[in-house]
C-alpha cells in the first residue's frame, strides 16, 4: 500500500516543500493568530484545532483533500504521495488541517507519515 506523507509548513519561514498536492490556506481561511489568546498556542492545543476546524469551508476542504488523495492513489501510476499544507507561520491552520487530513486517511486504512516543518518555530509577528 502507498504511503501518504503530509507536511505542514509556514510560507513565511521558507519555500513550500516539494509535493504532489499543495494546499495554501493563507488567503481563504481565518487565521487564529489574530486572536491574542491563541497567538502563542499551536495546533497541538485543542483550542486552536477547534477554531480552525470550525472555520467555514474547512470541512469541505478536508473532504476534497481526502478525495484527491484517494484519486491519486487509485491512478495507474499509484505510488507514494506527498501533500504539503501551508499557512503564514505554520503553527495554526496548516498543522490543524494536516492533522485532520491524516486522521481521516488513517481512518480509511491509508498509511500516513505526518510532519510539521515549522510548528516549533516562534510566532511570526506581522
Short mmCIF file of N, CA, C and O in Angstrom, two decimals:
data_model
loop_
_atom_site.label_atom_id
_atom_site.label_comp_id
_atom_site.label_asym_id
_atom_site.label_seq_id
_atom_site.Cartn_x
_atom_site.Cartn_y
_atom_site.Cartn_z
N UNK A 1 0.85 -1.19 0.00
CA UNK A 1 0.00 0.00 0.00
C UNK A 1 0.89 1.24 0.00
O UNK A 1 1.93 1.27 0.63
N UNK A 2 0.45 2.26 -0.70
CA UNK A 2 1.21 3.50 -0.82
C UNK A 2 1.20 4.28 0.49
O UNK A 2 0.22 4.29 1.22
N UNK A 3 2.29 4.98 0.73
CA UNK A 3 2.42 5.85 1.90
C UNK A 3 2.09 7.27 1.49
O UNK A 3 2.56 7.75 0.45
N UNK A 4 1.29 7.95 2.31
CA UNK A 4 0.99 9.36 2.10
C UNK A 4 1.77 10.15 3.14
O UNK A 4 1.62 9.93 4.34
N UNK A 5 2.64 11.04 2.69
CA UNK A 5 3.38 11.92 3.58
C UNK A 5 2.72 13.29 3.54
O UNK A 5 2.53 13.86 2.46
N UNK A 6 2.35 13.80 4.71
CA UNK A 6 1.72 15.11 4.82
C UNK A 6 2.66 16.00 5.62
O UNK A 6 3.04 15.65 6.74
N UNK A 7 3.02 17.14 5.05
CA UNK A 7 3.90 18.09 5.73
C UNK A 7 3.19 19.43 5.86
O UNK A 7 2.80 20.02 4.86
N UNK A 8 3.04 19.90 7.10
CA UNK A 8 2.53 21.26 7.31
C UNK A 8 3.73 22.20 7.34
O UNK A 8 4.83 21.82 7.72
N UNK A 9 3.49 23.45 6.91
CA UNK A 9 4.60 24.40 6.85
C UNK A 9 4.07 25.83 6.87
O UNK A 9 2.88 26.06 6.67
N UNK A 10 4.97 26.78 7.07
CA UNK A 10 4.65 28.20 7.01
C UNK A 10 5.40 28.87 5.88
O UNK A 10 6.62 28.77 5.79
N UNK A 11 4.68 29.56 5.02
CA UNK A 11 5.29 30.26 3.89
C UNK A 11 6.27 31.34 4.33
O UNK A 11 7.20 31.67 3.60
N UNK A 12 6.08 31.91 5.53
CA UNK A 12 6.95 32.99 5.98
C UNK A 12 8.30 32.49 6.49
O UNK A 12 9.18 33.29 6.78
N UNK A 13 8.48 31.19 6.59
CA UNK A 13 9.75 30.63 7.08
C UNK A 13 10.67 30.16 5.95
O UNK A 13 11.88 30.28 6.05
N UNK A 14 10.08 29.58 4.92
CA UNK A 14 10.87 29.03 3.80
C UNK A 14 9.91 28.66 2.68
O UNK A 14 8.70 28.59 2.90
N UNK A 15 10.44 28.42 1.49
CA UNK A 15 9.56 28.00 0.38
C UNK A 15 8.82 26.70 0.73
O UNK A 15 9.28 25.93 1.58
N UNK A 16 7.71 26.46 0.06
CA UNK A 16 6.97 25.21 0.29
C UNK A 16 7.83 24.00 -0.02
O UNK A 16 8.66 24.05 -0.93
N UNK A 17 7.62 22.92 0.71
CA UNK A 17 8.34 21.69 0.39
C UNK A 17 7.79 21.10 -0.92
O UNK A 17 6.65 21.36 -1.28
N UNK A 18 8.59 20.30 -1.62
CA UNK A 18 8.08 19.66 -2.83
C UNK A 18 6.91 18.73 -2.48
O UNK A 18 6.95 18.05 -1.45
N UNK A 19 5.88 18.72 -3.34
CA UNK A 19 4.71 17.89 -3.07
C UNK A 19 3.93 17.64 -4.35
O UNK A 19 4.04 18.41 -5.31
N UNK A 20 3.17 16.57 -4.35
CA UNK A 20 2.24 16.31 -5.45
C UNK A 20 1.05 17.26 -5.36
O UNK A 20 0.52 17.71 -6.37
N UNK A 21 0.60 17.53 -4.14
CA UNK A 21 -0.52 18.43 -3.87
C UNK A 21 -0.11 19.43 -2.81
O UNK A 21 0.47 19.05 -1.79
N UNK A 22 -0.42 20.70 -3.02
CA UNK A 22 -0.16 21.73 -2.01
C UNK A 22 -1.45 22.47 -1.72
O UNK A 22 -2.10 22.97 -2.64
N UNK A 23 -1.82 22.52 -0.45
CA UNK A 23 -2.99 23.27 -0.01
C UNK A 23 -2.49 24.56 0.63
O UNK A 23 -1.79 24.53 1.64
N UNK A 24 -2.86 25.70 0.05
CA UNK A 24 -2.46 27.01 0.55
C UNK A 24 -3.64 27.61 1.29
O UNK A 24 -4.64 27.99 0.67
N UNK A 25 -3.54 27.70 2.60
CA UNK A 25 -4.65 28.15 3.44
C UNK A 25 -4.61 29.63 3.76
O UNK A 25 -5.50 30.14 4.45
N UNK A 26 -3.61 30.36 3.29
CA UNK A 26 -3.39 31.74 3.72
C UNK A 26 -4.55 32.68 3.42
O UNK A 26 -4.97 33.42 4.31
N UNK A 27 -5.04 32.72 2.23
CA UNK A 27 -5.99 33.77 1.85
C UNK A 27 -7.45 33.41 2.13
O UNK A 27 -8.28 34.29 2.21
N UNK A 28 -7.75 32.15 2.28
CA UNK A 28 -9.15 31.75 2.30
C UNK A 28 -9.71 31.32 3.65
O UNK A 28 -10.92 31.15 3.76
N UNK A 29 -8.86 31.15 4.64
CA UNK A 29 -9.35 30.64 5.91
C UNK A 29 -8.84 31.48 7.07
O UNK A 29 -7.67 31.83 7.12
N UNK A 30 -9.72 31.77 8.00
CA UNK A 30 -9.44 32.62 9.15
C UNK A 30 -8.19 32.14 9.91
O UNK A 30 -8.02 30.95 10.15
N UNK A 31 -7.35 33.09 10.29
CA UNK A 31 -6.09 32.81 10.98
C UNK A 31 -6.26 32.99 12.49
O UNK A 31 -6.51 34.10 12.95
N UNK A 32 -6.13 31.92 13.27
CA UNK A 32 -6.23 32.06 14.73
C UNK A 32 -5.18 33.00 15.32
O UNK A 32 -5.34 33.50 16.43
N UNK A 33 -4.13 33.28 14.57
CA UNK A 33 -3.06 34.19 15.01
C UNK A 33 -3.62 35.56 15.40
O UNK A 33 -3.05 36.23 16.27
N UNK A 34 -4.71 35.98 14.79
CA UNK A 34 -5.25 37.30 15.06
C UNK A 34 -5.91 37.38 16.43
O UNK A 34 -6.16 38.47 16.94
N UNK A 35 -6.20 36.25 17.05
CA UNK A 35 -6.78 36.23 18.40
C UNK A 35 -5.63 36.13 19.41
O UNK A 35 -4.96 35.11 19.47
N UNK A 36 -5.43 37.18 20.20
CA UNK A 36 -4.29 37.17 21.14
C UNK A 36 -4.24 35.93 22.03
O UNK A 36 -3.16 35.42 22.32
N UNK A 37 -5.37 35.41 22.45
CA UNK A 37 -5.39 34.25 23.33
C UNK A 37 -4.86 32.99 22.63
O UNK A 37 -4.37 32.07 23.29
N UNK A 38 -4.92 32.95 21.30
CA UNK A 38 -4.47 31.78 20.55
C UNK A 38 -3.10 31.96 19.91
O UNK A 38 -2.47 30.99 19.49
N UNK A 39 -2.63 33.18 19.84
CA UNK A 39 -1.42 33.50 19.07
C UNK A 39 -0.22 32.65 19.46
O UNK A 39 0.51 32.15 18.60
N UNK A 40 0.04 32.48 20.72
CA UNK A 40 1.23 31.74 21.16
C UNK A 40 1.00 30.23 21.22
O UNK A 40 1.94 29.47 21.43
N UNK A 41 -0.23 29.80 21.02
CA UNK A 41 -0.54 28.38 21.01
C UNK A 41 -0.23 27.81 19.63
O UNK A 41 0.09 28.55 18.70
N UNK A 42 -0.35 26.50 19.50
CA UNK A 42 -0.17 25.84 18.20
C UNK A 42 -1.31 24.86 17.99
O UNK A 42 -2.16 24.67 18.87
N UNK A 43 -1.30 24.20 16.86
CA UNK A 43 -2.33 23.21 16.55
C UNK A 43 -2.27 22.00 17.48
O UNK A 43 -3.20 21.19 17.48
N UNK A 44 -1.23 21.88 18.27
CA UNK A 44 -1.19 20.83 19.28
C UNK A 44 -2.26 21.10 20.34
O UNK A 44 -2.78 20.17 20.96
N UNK A 45 -2.59 22.37 20.51
CA UNK A 45 -3.60 22.77 21.50
C UNK A 45 -5.00 22.65 20.91
O UNK A 45 -5.27 23.16 19.82
N UNK A 46 -5.88 22.01 21.65
CA UNK A 46 -7.25 21.79 21.18
C UNK A 46 -7.96 23.08 20.80
O UNK A 46 -8.71 23.12 19.83
N UNK A 47 -7.74 24.16 21.55
CA UNK A 47 -8.42 25.42 21.27
C UNK A 47 -8.12 25.90 19.84
O UNK A 47 -9.01 26.40 19.14
N UNK A 48 -6.89 25.74 19.40
CA UNK A 48 -6.51 26.14 18.04
C UNK A 48 -7.17 25.22 17.03
O UNK A 48 -7.77 25.68 16.04
N UNK A 49 -7.11 23.93 17.25
CA UNK A 49 -7.73 22.98 16.31
C UNK A 49 -9.23 23.24 16.20
O UNK A 49 -9.80 23.22 15.11
N UNK A 50 -9.88 23.50 17.34
CA UNK A 50 -11.33 23.75 17.33
C UNK A 50 -11.68 24.96 16.47
O UNK A 50 -12.62 24.93 15.69
N UNK A 51 -10.90 26.05 16.62
CA UNK A 51 -11.16 27.26 15.83
C UNK A 51 -10.93 26.99 14.34
O UNK A 51 -11.74 27.36 13.49
N UNK A 52 -9.83 26.36 14.01
CA UNK A 52 -9.51 26.09 12.60
C UNK A 52 -10.57 25.19 11.98
O UNK A 52 -11.09 25.48 10.90
N UNK A 53 -10.90 24.10 12.65
CA UNK A 53 -11.82 23.14 12.07
C UNK A 53 -13.26 23.65 12.01
O UNK A 53 -14.07 23.14 11.23
N UNK A 54 -13.58 24.68 12.80
CA UNK A 54 -14.92 25.29 12.76
C UNK A 54 -15.01 26.41 11.72
O UNK A 54 -16.09 26.96 11.50
N UNK A 55 -13.91 26.75 11.07
CA UNK A 55 -13.90 27.81 10.07
C UNK A 55 -14.75 27.38 8.87
O UNK A 55 -14.56 26.27 8.36
N UNK A 56 -15.67 28.25 8.41
CA UNK A 56 -16.46 27.90 7.24
C UNK A 56 -15.58 27.50 6.06
O UNK A 56 -14.59 28.16 5.75
N UNK A 57 -15.93 26.39 5.44
CA UNK A 57 -15.20 25.88 4.29
C UNK A 57 -14.17 24.83 4.61
O UNK A 57 -13.78 24.05 3.73
N UNK A 58 -13.70 24.77 5.84
CA UNK A 58 -12.64 23.82 6.17
C UNK A 58 -13.13 22.37 6.08
O UNK A 58 -12.42 21.51 5.56
N UNK A 59 -14.33 22.09 6.52
CA UNK A 59 -14.84 20.71 6.44
C UNK A 59 -14.91 20.26 4.97
O UNK A 59 -14.53 19.13 4.64
N UNK A 60 -15.36 21.16 4.09
CA UNK A 60 -15.40 20.83 2.66
C UNK A 60 -14.00 20.63 2.11
O UNK A 60 -13.76 19.76 1.27
N UNK A 61 -13.05 21.46 2.56
CA UNK A 61 -11.66 21.32 2.13
C UNK A 61 -11.11 19.96 2.55
O UNK A 61 -10.43 19.29 1.77
N UNK A 62 -11.39 19.54 3.77
CA UNK A 62 -10.91 18.24 4.25
C UNK A 62 -11.48 17.12 3.40
O UNK A 62 -10.75 16.21 2.99
N UNK A 63 -12.79 17.17 3.13
CA UNK A 63 -13.41 16.14 2.30
C UNK A 63 -12.77 16.11 0.91
O UNK A 63 -12.48 15.04 0.36
N UNK A 64 -12.55 17.29 0.33
CA UNK A 64 -11.95 17.38 -1.01
C UNK A 64 -10.52 16.84 -1.00
O UNK A 64 -10.11 16.13 -1.92
N UNK A 65 -9.76 17.18 0.04
CA UNK A 65 -8.37 16.72 0.12
C UNK A 65 -8.31 15.19 0.21
O UNK A 65 -7.50 14.56 -0.48
N UNK A 66 -9.16 14.61 1.02
CA UNK A 66 -9.19 13.15 1.13
C UNK A 66 -9.60 12.54 -0.20
O UNK A 66 -9.02 11.54 -0.65
N UNK A 67 -10.57 13.15 -0.88
CA UNK A 67 -10.97 12.66 -2.20
C UNK A 67 -9.85 12.73 -3.22
O UNK A 67 -9.65 11.80 -4.01
N UNK A 68 -9.09 13.84 -3.20
CA UNK A 68 -7.95 13.96 -4.11
C UNK A 68 -6.90 12.90 -3.83
O UNK A 68 -6.35 12.29 -4.76
N UNK A 69 -6.59 12.69 -2.56
CA UNK A 69 -5.60 11.68 -2.20
C UNK A 69 -6.06 10.31 -2.71
O UNK A 69 -5.28 9.57 -3.33
N UNK A 70 -7.32 9.98 -2.46
CA UNK A 70 -7.82 8.68 -2.90
C UNK A 70 -7.76 8.55 -4.42
O UNK A 70 -7.42 7.49 -4.94
N UNK A 71 -8.05 9.63 -5.14
CA UNK A 71 -7.97 9.59 -6.61
C UNK A 71 -6.54 9.34 -7.07
O UNK A 71 -6.30 8.52 -7.97
N UNK A 72 -5.58 10.03 -6.46
CA UNK A 72 -4.18 9.81 -6.81
C UNK A 72 -3.76 8.37 -6.53
O UNK A 72 -3.06 7.75 -7.32
N UNK A 73 -4.19 7.85 -5.38
CA UNK A 73 -3.77 6.50 -5.00
C UNK A 73 -4.38 5.42 -5.90
O UNK A 73 -3.83 4.33 -6.01
N UNK A 74 -5.51 5.74 -6.53
CA UNK A 74 -6.16 4.77 -7.42
C UNK A 74 -5.63 4.85 -8.85
O UNK A 74 -5.94 3.99 -9.68
N UNK A 75 -4.84 5.88 -9.15
CA UNK A 75 -4.33 6.06 -10.50
C UNK A 75 -3.43 4.93 -10.94
O UNK A 75 -2.92 4.17 -10.13
N UNK A 76 -3.23 4.82 -12.26
CA UNK A 76 -2.43 3.72 -12.79
C UNK A 76 -0.96 3.78 -12.36
O UNK A 76 -0.28 2.77 -12.33
N UNK A 77 -0.48 4.96 -12.00
CA UNK A 77 0.90 5.09 -11.55
C UNK A 77 0.96 5.19 -10.04
O UNK A 77 1.79 5.89 -9.49
N UNK A 78 0.06 4.49 -9.37
CA UNK A 78 -0.04 4.58 -7.92
C UNK A 78 1.32 4.34 -7.26
O UNK A 78 2.06 3.45 -7.64
N UNK A 79 1.63 5.17 -6.33
CA UNK A 79 2.85 5.07 -5.56
C UNK A 79 2.71 5.99 -4.37
O UNK A 79 1.61 6.47 -4.07
N UNK A 80 3.80 6.24 -3.70
CA UNK A 80 3.74 7.14 -2.56
C UNK A 80 3.31 8.53 -3.01
O UNK A 80 3.52 8.93 -4.15
N UNK A 81 2.67 9.26 -2.09
CA UNK A 81 2.10 10.56 -2.40
C UNK A 81 2.51 11.55 -1.32
O UNK A 81 2.52 11.22 -0.14
N UNK A 82 2.86 12.77 -1.73
CA UNK A 82 3.27 13.80 -0.79
C UNK A 82 2.31 14.98 -0.88
O UNK A 82 2.04 15.48 -1.97
N UNK A 83 1.84 15.42 0.28
CA UNK A 83 0.93 16.57 0.38
C UNK A 83 1.60 17.60 1.27
O UNK A 83 2.13 17.27 2.34
N UNK A 84 1.54 18.86 0.85
CA UNK A 84 2.03 19.97 1.68
C UNK A 84 0.83 20.85 2.02
O UNK A 84 -0.02 21.11 1.16
N UNK A 85 0.75 21.26 3.28
CA UNK A 85 -0.35 22.12 3.73
C UNK A 85 0.29 23.35 4.36
O UNK A 85 1.01 23.24 5.36
N UNK A 86 0.05 24.52 3.75
CA UNK A 86 0.73 25.72 4.21
C UNK A 86 -0.19 26.83 4.66
O UNK A 86 -1.31 26.99 4.18
N UNK A 87 0.30 27.60 5.61
CA UNK A 87 -0.34 28.84 6.06
C UNK A 87 0.80 29.84 6.27
O UNK A 87 1.93 29.59 5.89
N UNK A 88 0.51 30.96 6.87
CA UNK A 88 1.54 32.00 7.01
C UNK A 88 2.71 31.53 7.87
O UNK A 88 3.85 31.52 7.43
N UNK A 89 2.43 31.14 9.11
CA UNK A 89 3.50 30.81 10.03
C UNK A 89 3.72 29.33 10.29
O UNK A 89 4.72 28.94 10.89
N UNK A 90 2.77 28.49 9.89
CA UNK A 90 2.94 27.05 10.07
C UNK A 90 2.67 26.54 11.46
O UNK A 90 3.05 25.42 11.79
N UNK A 91 1.98 27.34 12.28
CA UNK A 91 1.72 26.93 13.67
C UNK A 91 0.25 26.64 13.96
O UNK A 91 -0.06 25.95 14.91
N UNK A 92 -0.66 27.19 13.15
CA UNK A 92 -2.08 27.09 13.46
C UNK A 92 -2.86 26.34 12.38
O UNK A 92 -3.17 25.17 12.55
N UNK A 93 -3.20 27.05 11.29
CA UNK A 93 -4.08 26.47 10.27
C UNK A 93 -3.48 25.24 9.60
O UNK A 93 -4.14 24.19 9.51
N UNK A 94 -2.27 25.36 9.09
CA UNK A 94 -1.68 24.25 8.32
C UNK A 94 -1.55 22.97 9.15
O UNK A 94 -1.98 21.91 8.70
N UNK A 95 -0.98 23.04 10.35
CA UNK A 95 -0.87 21.78 11.09
C UNK A 95 -2.23 21.23 11.54
O UNK A 95 -2.42 20.01 11.57
N UNK A 96 -3.19 22.11 11.83
CA UNK A 96 -4.53 21.62 12.23
C UNK A 96 -5.19 20.88 11.07
O UNK A 96 -5.76 19.79 11.24
N UNK A 97 -5.11 21.46 9.87
CA UNK A 97 -5.69 20.81 8.70
C UNK A 97 -4.91 19.54 8.36
O UNK A 97 -5.51 18.50 8.05
N UNK A 98 -3.60 19.59 8.44
CA UNK A 98 -2.79 18.40 8.15
C UNK A 98 -3.14 17.26 9.10
O UNK A 98 -3.26 16.10 8.68
N UNK A 99 -3.31 17.58 10.38
CA UNK A 99 -3.70 16.55 11.37
C UNK A 99 -5.06 15.94 11.02
O UNK A 99 -5.24 14.72 11.11
N UNK A 100 -6.00 16.78 10.62
CA UNK A 100 -7.34 16.30 10.30
C UNK A 100 -7.34 15.43 9.04
O UNK A 100 -8.02 14.39 8.99
N UNK A 101 -6.57 15.82 8.02
CA UNK A 101 -6.47 15.01 6.81
C UNK A 101 -5.81 13.67 7.15
O UNK A 101 -6.29 12.61 6.72
N UNK A 102 -4.76 13.70 7.94
CA UNK A 102 -4.07 12.46 8.33
C UNK A 102 -5.02 11.54 9.09
O UNK A 102 -5.07 10.33 8.82
N UNK A 103 -5.78 12.10 10.02
CA UNK A 103 -6.72 11.30 10.81
C UNK A 103 -7.77 10.65 9.90
O UNK A 103 -8.07 9.46 10.03
N UNK A 104 -8.31 11.41 8.95
CA UNK A 104 -9.32 10.88 8.03
C UNK A 104 -8.74 9.76 7.16
O UNK A 104 -9.38 8.72 6.97
N UNK A 105 -7.54 9.98 6.63
CA UNK A 105 -6.92 8.96 5.79
C UNK A 105 -6.61 7.70 6.58
O UNK A 105 -6.85 6.58 6.10
N UNK A 106 -6.08 7.87 7.78
CA UNK A 106 -5.80 6.69 8.62
C UNK A 106 -7.08 5.93 8.94
O UNK A 106 -7.07 4.70 9.05
N UNK A 107 -8.18 6.68 9.09
CA UNK A 107 -9.48 6.04 9.35
C UNK A 107 -9.93 5.16 8.20
O UNK A 107 -10.72 4.24 8.39
N UNK A 108 -9.42 5.42 6.99
CA UNK A 108 -9.71 4.59 5.82
C UNK A 108 -8.64 3.53 5.60
O UNK A 108 -8.63 2.87 4.57
N UNK A 109 -7.69 3.43 6.54
CA UNK A 109 -6.64 2.42 6.43
C UNK A 109 -5.43 2.82 5.62
O UNK A 109 -4.58 1.98 5.31
N UNK A 110 -5.32 4.10 5.26
CA UNK A 110 -4.18 4.58 4.48
C UNK A 110 -3.01 4.88 5.41
O UNK A 110 -3.17 5.61 6.39
N UNK A 111 -1.83 4.36 5.14
CA UNK A 111 -0.66 4.68 5.95
C UNK A 111 -0.24 6.15 5.72
O UNK A 111 -0.13 6.59 4.57
N UNK A 112 -0.04 6.88 6.81
CA UNK A 112 0.28 8.30 6.73
C UNK A 112 1.49 8.61 7.60
O UNK A 112 1.56 8.17 8.76
N UNK A 113 2.41 9.39 7.04
CA UNK A 113 3.54 9.95 7.79
C UNK A 113 3.26 11.45 7.88
O UNK A 113 3.27 12.14 6.88
N UNK A 114 2.98 11.95 9.09
CA UNK A 114 2.63 13.35 9.31
C UNK A 114 3.84 14.09 9.88
O UNK A 114 4.42 13.67 10.88
N UNK A 115 4.19 15.20 9.22
CA UNK A 115 5.33 16.01 9.65
C UNK A 115 4.91 17.47 9.76
O UNK A 115 4.08 17.94 8.99
N UNK A 116 5.51 18.18 10.71
CA UNK A 116 5.24 19.61 10.89
C UNK A 116 6.56 20.36 10.81
O UNK A 116 7.32 20.40 11.78
N UNK A 117 6.84 20.94 9.66
CA UNK A 117 8.13 21.59 9.43
C UNK A 117 8.35 22.80 10.34
O UNK A 117 9.46 23.01 10.83
N UNK A 118 7.32 23.62 10.55
CA UNK A 118 7.52 24.90 11.24
C UNK A 118 6.72 25.05 12.53
O UNK A 118 6.72 26.13 13.12
N UNK A 119 6.06 24.03 12.98
CA UNK A 119 5.25 24.11 14.19
C UNK A 119 6.06 24.58 15.40
O UNK A 119 5.56 25.32 16.23
N UNK A 120 7.30 24.22 15.46
CA UNK A 120 8.18 24.55 16.61
C UNK A 120 8.75 25.96 16.53
O UNK A 120 9.34 26.45 17.50
N UNK A 121 8.61 26.61 15.41
CA UNK A 121 9.22 27.93 15.23
C UNK A 121 8.45 29.00 16.01
O UNK A 121 7.27 28.85 16.27
N UNK A 122 9.13 30.11 16.33
CA UNK A 122 8.44 31.18 17.06
C UNK A 122 7.36 31.84 16.22
O UNK A 122 7.36 31.75 14.99
N UNK A 123 6.44 32.49 16.90
CA UNK A 123 5.36 33.22 16.23
C UNK A 123 5.97 34.27 15.32
O UNK A 123 6.90 34.98 15.70
N UNK A 124 5.42 34.38 14.11
CA UNK A 124 5.84 35.41 13.17
C UNK A 124 4.98 36.63 13.45
O UNK A 124 3.77 36.57 13.40
N UNK A 125 5.63 37.74 13.78
CA UNK A 125 4.89 38.98 14.04
C UNK A 125 4.81 39.77 12.76
O UNK A 125 5.82 40.14 12.18
N UNK A 126 3.57 40.01 12.34
CA UNK A 126 3.36 40.70 11.07
C UNK A 126 2.93 42.12 11.31
O UNK A 126 2.34 42.47 12.24
#
